[in-house]
């Protein structure tokens, strides 16, 4: 029998599975789809905004964190030991380095980076792929933003205009699309696959060298290779002899897909099966015995025939919240967790889902509500009682945070996944 079944292939589920497998657990990962990494910028946000309406940019998240947690005692980060946040993110950066997709942060290891968003805004993040690092707005080199004719959802002149408003010396150029592909219509993933071809990136590098001015750095859409990303970056920088960086595009996100692929391949090499396309539709709930909490016996996923039962000693849910499909709702205002109907802190009255102010200081209850957990990331009831002895939760389904407006999405996913994986292995 499995030691652990993880439900969810987002960042929290993959990290939890990796942590538990590294500790010697026999693990399997199943999910309905492929998780949210395919939609993300591939960066790791720890804490980007605080204050009234979440409008104050955070420059040193580790320094601000104690005060932030005093003001948000129910936040997922509040379940972590003080040193675990920095240690966990350092371990994540070390892991990605071994996987050939290195991540880094500010030189002092404390500051947020400020990178260009797809619209040219300053985007605070704590760790980023090396391919995005040269875009840090704290650097002094002028920027050349390069786009391609007919490319959807990447607008270099808009990006350059907005960066100029932030005080960045920036100009934009649009190059022919046939430098990247002969297709008449292609998404970002297809364009990245085209640049895996050595001849294409050699020609692109020669053309970029002809338009870049001395002292500039070149910003390109995040399409610089999918499976040969490292080689694409090396070749272009050698040919152009200037720093090159990627700017994330609207989904599908190539940097997010690269991270998903690297983590999935690492799990597979550790003997962990990662199986999307398995939507969990029912579970066996064992009744409490001798004063203890109940337990999960199995979870079953949908198949063309009868449901397929997955048995394990322990289970971890990382299926996301109201935006990720882990919760559902109805017209009467009820919100529920879709697999086990776990207790939620989300109001069960539609009139209480949203605050009157759009940019509410505390966020909206429908987004900040979720699964309540103890310090081991095991779900609990409103009065703190354990729901199931062999169940853990991680990621965006946790109560007490509004990760999108706080810019804590990946930080919560990684740290809660690591903490839950360690707790599972230790039990």
XYZ file of C-alpha atoms in Angstrom:
427
model
C 0.000 0.000 0.000
C 1.091 3.569 -0.680
C 2.368 5.669 2.173
C 0.910 8.865 0.678
C -1.573 9.821 -2.018
C -1.337 13.474 -3.086
C -4.355 14.930 -4.873
C -3.321 17.917 -6.982
C -0.475 18.622 -9.414
C -0.059 22.300 -8.657
C 3.087 23.636 -7.020
C 1.980 22.728 -3.477
C 1.121 19.142 -4.410
C 4.347 18.570 -6.330
C 6.492 20.049 -3.551
C 4.684 18.044 -0.861
C 5.159 14.860 -2.883
C 8.843 15.628 -3.470
C 9.441 16.379 0.221
C 7.719 13.196 1.400
C 9.409 11.023 -1.240
C 12.795 12.438 -0.270
C 12.020 11.384 3.320
C 11.505 7.798 2.155
C 7.724 7.750 1.661
C 6.142 5.799 -1.185
C 4.099 8.469 -2.958
C 1.665 8.808 -5.852
C 0.231 12.058 -7.264
C -3.131 12.203 -9.013
C -5.198 15.146 -10.214
C -8.088 16.225 -12.381
C -5.867 18.486 -14.520
C -2.361 19.905 -14.579
C -2.525 22.547 -11.842
C -2.018 26.295 -12.005
C 1.704 26.406 -12.873
C 0.798 26.555 -16.550
C -0.852 29.924 -15.776
C 1.858 31.391 -13.548
C 4.828 33.628 -14.354
C 7.187 30.959 -13.061
C 8.407 33.286 -10.289
C 8.114 32.726 -6.538
C 6.210 35.435 -4.685
C 6.656 35.521 -0.907
C 4.957 38.777 0.089
C 4.485 41.616 -2.378
C 1.879 43.965 -0.915
C 0.609 44.934 2.518
C -1.275 47.849 4.057
C -4.659 49.349 3.348
C -6.089 47.768 0.220
C -2.787 45.898 -0.246
C -1.239 48.911 -1.959
C 2.116 49.143 -0.157
C 4.909 47.373 -2.037
C 7.112 45.210 0.165
C 10.848 45.494 -0.381
C 12.060 43.154 2.374
C 9.435 40.448 2.930
C 11.391 38.483 5.560
C 11.842 41.672 7.570
C 8.171 42.624 7.274
C 6.868 39.098 7.947
C 6.679 39.223 11.793
C 4.516 42.345 11.756
C 2.438 40.963 8.878
C 1.696 37.789 10.852
C 0.766 39.794 13.938
C -1.871 41.490 11.808
C -2.893 38.185 10.132
C -2.663 35.498 12.860
C -4.686 33.004 10.813
C -2.419 33.219 7.758
C -0.881 29.931 6.471
C 2.602 31.376 7.182
C 1.625 31.636 10.871
C 1.738 27.824 11.117
C 5.453 27.804 10.243
C 8.435 28.121 12.545
C 10.144 31.554 12.197
C 13.233 30.201 10.421
C 11.328 27.836 8.162
C 10.312 30.464 5.599
C 13.850 31.492 4.636
C 15.137 27.933 4.950
C 12.336 26.482 2.835
C 12.811 28.947 -0.011
C 16.559 28.391 0.105
C 15.931 24.643 -0.197
C 13.605 25.268 -3.139
C 16.290 27.321 -4.921
C 18.811 24.535 -4.281
C 16.361 21.966 -5.664
C 15.732 23.888 -8.882
C 19.479 24.239 -9.346
C 19.887 20.456 -9.283
C 17.036 20.145 -11.786
C 18.776 22.391 -14.320
C 16.301 25.243 -13.882
C 18.095 27.496 -11.371
C 16.284 30.196 -9.409
C 17.830 33.152 -7.619
C 16.847 36.233 -5.642
C 18.327 39.596 -4.778
C 22.048 39.615 -4.029
C 21.504 40.187 -0.305
C 18.947 37.372 -0.120
C 16.470 39.648 1.670
C 14.973 42.051 -0.878
C 12.221 41.439 -3.364
C 13.151 41.675 -7.013
C 11.061 44.038 -9.127
C 10.591 42.564 -12.589
C 8.569 43.789 -15.599
C 5.060 42.380 -15.805
C 3.453 41.563 -19.188
C 2.051 45.122 -19.112
C 5.293 46.808 -18.024
C 4.435 47.271 -14.337
C 6.908 46.635 -11.518
C 6.160 43.119 -10.269
C 7.556 42.260 -6.783
C 8.797 38.689 -6.388
C 11.275 36.934 -4.107
C 12.805 34.305 -6.398
C 12.916 34.148 -10.183
C 14.358 31.885 -12.879
C 17.814 33.043 -13.956
C 16.295 33.797 -17.357
C 14.286 36.666 -15.812
C 16.952 38.085 -13.488
C 18.478 40.614 -15.911
C 15.098 42.337 -16.077
C 15.375 43.528 -12.463
C 14.283 47.179 -12.429
C 16.959 47.915 -9.847
C 19.613 47.583 -12.568
C 20.767 50.654 -14.438
C 21.201 49.411 -18.040
C 18.715 50.722 -20.621
C 16.233 48.159 -21.932
C 15.409 47.073 -25.456
C 12.020 45.297 -25.457
C 11.675 43.028 -28.483
C 8.430 41.574 -29.811
C 7.447 39.698 -32.961
C 4.938 40.575 -35.663
C 1.580 38.941 -35.072
C 2.488 37.485 -31.673
C -0.557 37.415 -29.448
C -0.612 38.857 -25.931
C 2.815 40.526 -25.937
C 2.949 44.245 -26.670
C 6.496 45.664 -26.555
C 5.519 49.307 -27.130
C 3.037 49.182 -24.241
C 5.639 47.550 -21.996
C 8.286 50.145 -22.953
C 5.870 53.027 -22.412
C 4.886 51.862 -18.942
C 8.472 51.109 -17.934
C 9.457 54.618 -19.055
C 6.823 56.017 -16.690
C 8.647 54.172 -13.900
C 11.886 55.956 -14.811
C 13.403 53.159 -16.890
C 15.244 54.100 -20.085
C 13.441 51.829 -22.527
C 12.763 51.442 -26.242
C 10.848 48.823 -28.220
C 11.289 46.991 -31.521
C 9.086 44.495 -33.356
C 10.895 41.867 -35.447
C 9.574 39.510 -38.162
C 7.837 36.422 -36.817
C 9.595 34.176 -39.329
C 12.753 34.527 -37.220
C 11.002 32.223 -34.743
C 8.525 30.171 -36.757
C 7.090 29.574 -40.212
C 3.625 29.111 -38.689
C 0.980 31.712 -39.392
C -0.506 31.243 -35.925
C 1.250 29.891 -32.844
C 0.952 30.160 -29.073
C 3.845 30.757 -26.687
C 4.507 27.064 -26.066
C 4.794 26.349 -29.791
C 7.125 29.337 -30.239
C 9.328 28.106 -27.396
C 9.530 24.673 -29.006
C 10.613 26.302 -32.295
C 13.542 28.004 -30.531
C 14.730 24.644 -29.206
C 16.061 24.333 -32.770
C 19.689 25.508 -32.871
C 19.535 27.071 -36.332
C 16.545 29.241 -35.444
C 18.094 30.639 -32.285
C 21.390 31.270 -34.078
C 19.606 33.391 -36.678
C 17.579 35.181 -33.992
C 20.771 35.939 -32.085
C 22.446 37.425 -35.162
C 19.441 39.656 -35.849
C 19.259 40.821 -32.227
C 22.936 41.694 -32.288
C 22.272 43.946 -35.267
C 19.684 46.091 -33.447
C 20.933 46.242 -29.858
C 22.878 49.343 -28.832
C 25.979 49.321 -26.594
C 25.108 49.063 -22.916
C 21.524 47.853 -23.438
C 19.912 44.694 -22.127
C 17.344 42.838 -24.209
C 13.901 41.853 -22.944
C 12.109 39.154 -24.941
C 8.791 37.347 -24.441
C 9.183 34.182 -22.372
C 9.557 31.830 -25.330
C 13.298 31.156 -25.132
C 13.153 27.396 -25.420
C 11.046 24.757 -23.755
C 13.133 21.584 -23.508
C 16.454 23.259 -24.444
C 15.927 26.457 -22.451
C 19.441 26.574 -20.978
C 21.069 26.162 -24.384
C 18.845 28.863 -25.916
C 19.806 31.378 -23.212
C 23.518 30.588 -23.526
C 23.524 30.857 -27.322
C 21.621 34.149 -27.447
C 23.764 35.808 -24.785
C 26.980 34.674 -26.472
C 25.793 35.923 -29.860
C 24.515 39.279 -28.582
C 27.173 39.853 -25.895
C 24.589 41.682 -23.730
C 22.302 40.564 -20.868
C 19.082 38.931 -22.076
C 15.954 38.383 -20.021
C 12.474 36.983 -20.458
C 9.235 38.816 -19.671
C 6.350 36.472 -18.792
C 3.418 36.510 -21.176
C -0.258 35.896 -20.621
C -1.090 32.163 -20.323
C -0.061 29.633 -21.339
C 3.100 30.427 -19.375
C 6.285 28.855 -20.669
C 8.269 29.521 -17.417
C 5.488 27.873 -15.404
C 5.402 24.890 -17.754
C 9.187 24.520 -17.458
C 8.935 24.425 -13.650
C 6.080 21.915 -13.760
C 8.052 19.689 -16.126
C 11.216 19.829 -14.024
C 9.383 18.909 -10.801
C 7.338 16.186 -12.496
C 10.419 14.612 -14.077
C 12.235 14.717 -10.735
C 9.338 12.931 -9.025
C 9.225 10.284 -11.734
C 12.978 9.690 -11.321
C 12.304 9.117 -7.597
C 9.717 6.448 -8.413
C 6.667 8.662 -7.889
C 3.830 8.233 -10.380
C 2.290 11.547 -11.476
C -1.088 10.916 -13.082
C -3.313 13.779 -14.266
C -6.708 13.032 -15.716
C -7.854 11.339 -12.493
C -10.649 13.367 -10.935
C -11.431 12.190 -7.399
C -15.183 11.754 -7.080
C -15.616 9.895 -3.798
C -13.770 8.739 -0.689
C -14.196 6.299 2.155
C -14.583 8.131 5.480
C -13.963 5.900 8.483
C -15.849 6.839 11.638
C -13.958 8.048 14.743
C -12.961 5.354 17.213
C -12.035 5.563 20.910
C -12.178 9.346 20.936
C -9.840 9.777 17.973
C -10.654 11.573 14.739
C -11.976 9.754 11.718
C -9.754 8.522 8.890
C -9.711 8.196 5.104
C -9.578 4.627 3.797
C -9.402 5.310 0.057
C -10.151 7.870 -2.602
C -11.665 6.938 -5.951
C -11.176 8.633 -9.323
C -13.491 8.667 -12.313
C -12.847 6.193 -15.136
C -14.893 5.148 -18.210
C -15.952 2.097 -16.188
C -16.313 1.913 -12.435
C -14.391 4.295 -10.134
C -10.727 3.439 -9.518
C -9.893 3.228 -5.808
C -6.560 4.582 -4.562
C -5.589 3.220 -1.133
C -2.918 4.791 1.043
C -1.953 5.223 4.678
C -2.030 9.031 4.373
C -3.640 11.574 2.044
C -2.875 15.175 1.119
C -5.284 17.521 -0.634
C -3.767 20.303 -2.733
C -6.690 20.947 -5.041
C -6.895 24.751 -4.817
C -9.607 27.050 -3.514
C -12.625 28.806 -4.965
C -10.634 29.881 -8.053
C -8.833 26.568 -8.552
C -11.758 24.152 -8.432
C -11.065 22.750 -4.969
C -14.229 24.451 -3.718
C -17.622 24.784 -5.352
C -20.652 26.947 -4.612
C -24.334 27.244 -5.416
C -26.809 30.059 -5.985
C -27.919 29.955 -2.359
C -24.471 30.905 -1.096
C -23.214 27.539 0.089
C -19.502 26.900 -0.503
C -18.028 23.432 -0.003
C -14.785 21.509 -0.480
C -15.492 19.169 -3.379
C -13.905 15.866 -2.276
C -14.453 15.457 1.484
C -16.733 18.416 2.292
C -14.160 19.637 4.818
C -15.138 22.437 7.215
C -14.480 25.837 5.615
C -14.162 29.337 7.007
C -15.923 30.732 3.910
C -19.274 32.373 4.821
C -22.258 30.285 3.795
C -24.320 33.372 2.951
C -23.774 35.132 -0.386
C -24.296 38.525 1.207
C -21.169 37.932 3.323
C -18.857 36.806 0.524
C -17.627 40.309 -0.329
C -16.737 43.421 1.637
C -18.338 46.707 0.590
C -14.974 48.104 -0.576
C -13.444 46.492 -3.667
C -9.913 46.922 -2.261
C -10.792 45.838 1.264
C -7.896 45.902 3.751
C -8.661 42.370 4.915
C -9.553 40.915 1.524
C -12.897 39.375 0.630
C -14.128 36.473 2.815
C -14.930 34.296 -0.211
C -11.239 34.425 -1.186
C -9.623 34.522 2.273
C -11.799 31.679 3.544
C -10.734 28.084 3.150
C -9.664 24.925 4.943
C -8.550 25.582 8.516
C -5.457 23.615 9.590
C -3.300 23.085 12.660
C 0.463 23.595 12.785
C 0.972 20.227 11.054
C -1.273 21.383 8.183
C -3.996 18.887 9.081
C -7.579 20.106 8.580
C -9.472 21.055 11.726
C -12.987 22.152 12.622
C -13.976 25.651 13.732
C -13.187 24.692 17.318
C -9.780 23.245 16.431
C -10.588 19.515 16.444
C -8.832 17.238 13.955
C -11.138 16.144 11.115
C -9.215 13.086 9.879
C -6.112 11.565 11.455
C -4.471 10.752 8.125
C -5.303 13.881 6.073
C -3.238 17.004 5.306
C -3.892 20.071 3.159
C -1.612 22.568 1.419
C -1.615 25.432 -1.034
C -4.320 27.806 -2.176
C -7.127 25.927 -0.386
C -5.849 27.044 3.043
C -7.781 29.627 5.031
C -6.501 32.999 6.182
C -4.886 34.454 3.059
C -5.787 36.273 -0.139
C -2.713 35.103 -2.071
C -3.367 36.961 -5.325
C -3.605 40.438 -3.806
C -0.877 39.740 -1.218
C 1.410 38.206 -3.858
C 1.947 35.152 -1.658
C 0.684 32.454 -4.052
C 3.888 30.483 -4.668
C 5.311 31.145 -1.209
C 2.259 29.567 0.415
C 2.314 26.676 -2.065
C 5.984 25.828 -1.552
C 6.190 26.336 2.207
C 2.903 24.646 3.100
C 3.769 21.774 0.756
C 7.190 21.334 2.354
C 5.821 21.592 5.895
C 3.016 19.129 5.196
C 5.420 16.711 3.466
C 7.765 16.773 6.467
C 4.888 16.307 8.928
C 3.583 13.352 6.912
C 6.982 11.673 6.840
C 7.468 12.270 10.568
C 4.152 10.739 11.624
